[in-house]
């Protein structure tokens, strides 16, 4: 079984802490994986027990910002040899189907990463815009101050 996830933020203005806690519990209550303070992950393991595996994402110990978790859970379905087919064409079709599912999973992961990187770039562009506006204001204020100071410096002061 494999669980792949990535934490994102739809609102790029809150680009910041995207850490969460993640764990997988097996049917006997034991931990298969336990990660703290992660924003991406790819956990694969062999199921040693039959039953229901629980995977959890927690934002309890982190900021109150809303976070979006995109995840994909996939595993190999094992078919006993007695039930399996021996037709080579069907075996090849199943193999191609598995490969196609992997490509689809990888594409959805790439789309999520692109969204996260776009949000980061938009946030950075906004900050650069405001910083350059501030710098322009300081530059204009400095120019006005220098003109005023030089005018004052060259004024003729007469004492009558």
Coordinates of C-alpha atoms in Angstrom, one line a residue:
X1 CA 0.0 0.0 0.0
X2 CA 1.2 3.5 -0.8
X3 CA 0.0 6.8 0.5
X4 CA 1.3 10.0 -1.2
X5 CA 0.3 13.4 0.0
X6 CA 1.1 17.1 -0.3
X7 CA -0.2 20.0 1.7
X8 CA -1.2 23.1 -0.1
X9 CA -2.9 26.4 0.4
X10 CA -5.6 27.7 -1.9
X11 CA -5.2 31.3 -0.6
X12 CA -1.7 32.3 -1.6
X13 CA -1.8 35.3 0.7
X14 CA -1.4 33.0 3.7
X15 CA 1.6 31.3 2.3
X16 CA 3.4 30.1 5.3
X17 CA 3.5 27.1 7.6
X18 CA 2.1 24.1 5.7
X19 CA 3.2 21.5 8.2
X20 CA 0.8 18.8 9.4
X21 CA 1.1 15.5 11.4
X22 CA 0.5 12.2 9.5
X23 CA 0.2 8.7 10.7
X24 CA -1.1 5.3 9.5
X25 CA -2.6 2.8 11.9
X26 CA -2.9 -0.9 11.1
X27 CA -5.9 -3.1 12.0
X28 CA -4.2 -4.2 15.3
X29 CA -3.8 -0.6 16.4
X30 CA 0.0 -0.4 15.7
X31 CA 1.6 2.5 13.8
X32 CA 2.8 1.8 10.3
X33 CA 4.0 5.3 9.8
X34 CA 4.2 8.4 12.1
X35 CA 5.4 11.7 10.8
X36 CA 5.3 15.1 12.6
X37 CA 5.8 18.5 11.0
X38 CA 5.7 17.4 7.3
X39 CA 4.2 19.0 4.2
X40 CA 4.8 16.2 1.7
X41 CA 5.1 12.5 2.0
X42 CA 5.3 9.2 0.2
X43 CA 4.8 6.2 2.4
X44 CA 4.9 2.6 1.1
X45 CA 4.5 -0.5 3.3
X46 CA 3.6 -4.1 3.0
X47 CA 0.4 -4.9 4.8
X48 CA 1.2 -7.7 7.3
X49 CA -2.4 -7.8 8.6
X50 CA -5.7 -8.2 6.8
X51 CA -8.2 -5.5 7.7
X52 CA -8.8 -1.8 7.7
X53 CA -5.8 0.6 7.7
X54 CA -6.5 4.1 8.9
X55 CA -4.5 7.1 7.6
X56 CA -4.8 10.4 9.4
X57 CA -3.8 14.0 8.7
X58 CA -3.9 16.3 11.7
X59 CA -3.5 20.1 11.9
X60 CA -4.1 20.3 15.7
X61 CA -0.6 21.3 16.8
X62 CA -0.1 23.8 14.1
X63 CA -1.5 27.2 13.0
X64 CA -5.1 27.8 12.5
X65 CA -4.7 28.5 8.8
X66 CA -6.8 26.4 6.5
X67 CA -4.7 23.8 4.6
X68 CA -5.6 21.7 1.7
X69 CA -4.3 18.1 1.7
X70 CA -4.2 16.3 -1.6
X71 CA -3.5 12.6 -1.3
X72 CA -3.6 9.4 -3.2
X73 CA -3.9 5.9 -1.8
X74 CA -3.1 3.0 -4.0
X75 CA -2.1 -0.6 -3.6
X76 CA -1.7 -3.7 -5.5
X77 CA -4.8 -6.0 -5.6
X78 CA -3.5 -9.5 -5.3
X79 CA -5.5 -12.1 -7.2
X80 CA -4.9 -15.7 -6.2
X81 CA -3.3 -17.8 -9.0
X82 CA -6.4 -20.0 -9.2
X83 CA -8.6 -17.0 -10.0
X84 CA -6.1 -15.4 -12.3
X85 CA -6.3 -15.8 -16.0
X86 CA -3.5 -17.3 -18.1
X87 CA -4.4 -15.3 -21.3
X88 CA -1.3 -13.3 -22.2
X89 CA -3.4 -10.6 -23.7
X90 CA -5.4 -10.0 -20.5
X91 CA -2.2 -10.0 -18.5
X92 CA -0.7 -7.4 -20.7
X93 CA -3.9 -5.3 -20.6
X94 CA -3.8 -5.4 -16.8
X95 CA -0.2 -4.4 -16.7
X96 CA -0.9 -1.5 -19.1
X97 CA -3.9 -0.5 -16.9
X98 CA -1.6 -0.4 -13.8
X99 CA 0.9 1.7 -15.7
X100 CA -1.8 4.1 -16.9
X101 CA -3.1 4.5 -13.3
X102 CA 0.5 5.3 -12.1
X103 CA 0.8 7.9 -14.9
X104 CA -2.5 9.4 -13.9
X105 CA -1.5 9.6 -10.2
X106 CA 1.8 11.2 -11.1
X107 CA 0.0 13.8 -13.3
X108 CA -2.4 14.7 -10.4
X109 CA 0.6 15.1 -8.1
X110 CA 2.4 17.4 -10.7
X111 CA -0.8 19.5 -11.0
X112 CA -0.9 19.9 -7.2
X113 CA 2.8 20.9 -7.1
X114 CA 2.2 23.4 -9.9
X115 CA -0.6 25.0 -8.0
X116 CA 1.5 25.3 -4.8
X117 CA 4.4 26.8 -6.7
X118 CA 2.1 29.2 -8.5
X119 CA 0.6 30.3 -5.2
X120 CA 4.1 30.9 -3.8
X121 CA 5.1 32.9 -6.9
X122 CA 2.0 35.0 -6.7
X123 CA 2.7 35.7 -3.0
X124 CA 6.3 36.7 -3.8
X125 CA 5.2 38.9 -6.6
X126 CA 2.8 40.7 -4.3
X127 CA 5.5 41.3 -1.7
X128 CA 7.9 42.6 -4.3
X129 CA 5.3 45.0 -5.6
X130 CA 4.6 46.5 -2.2
X131 CA 8.4 46.6 -1.4
X132 CA 9.2 48.5 -4.6
X133 CA 6.3 50.9 -4.0
X134 CA 7.7 51.6 -0.5
X135 CA 11.2 52.1 -2.0
X136 CA 9.8 54.5 -4.6
X137 CA 8.1 56.5 -1.9
X138 CA 11.3 56.7 0.1
X139 CA 13.2 57.8 -3.0
X140 CA 10.7 60.6 -3.7
X141 CA 10.7 61.8 -0.1
X142 CA 14.5 61.8 -0.1
X143 CA 14.6 63.9 -3.2
X144 CA 12.0 66.4 -1.9
X145 CA 14.0 66.7 1.4
X146 CA 17.3 67.3 -0.4
X147 CA 15.8 70.0 -2.6
X148 CA 14.2 71.7 0.5
X149 CA 17.5 71.4 2.4
X150 CA 19.6 72.9 -0.4
X151 CA 17.1 75.8 -0.9
X152 CA 17.3 76.5 2.8
X153 CA 21.1 76.3 2.8
X154 CA 21.6 78.8 0.0
X155 CA 19.1 81.4 1.3
X156 CA 20.6 84.7 2.1
X157 CA 20.0 85.6 5.7
X158 CA 20.4 89.3 6.4
X159 CA 20.6 90.8 9.7
X160 CA 19.3 94.4 9.5

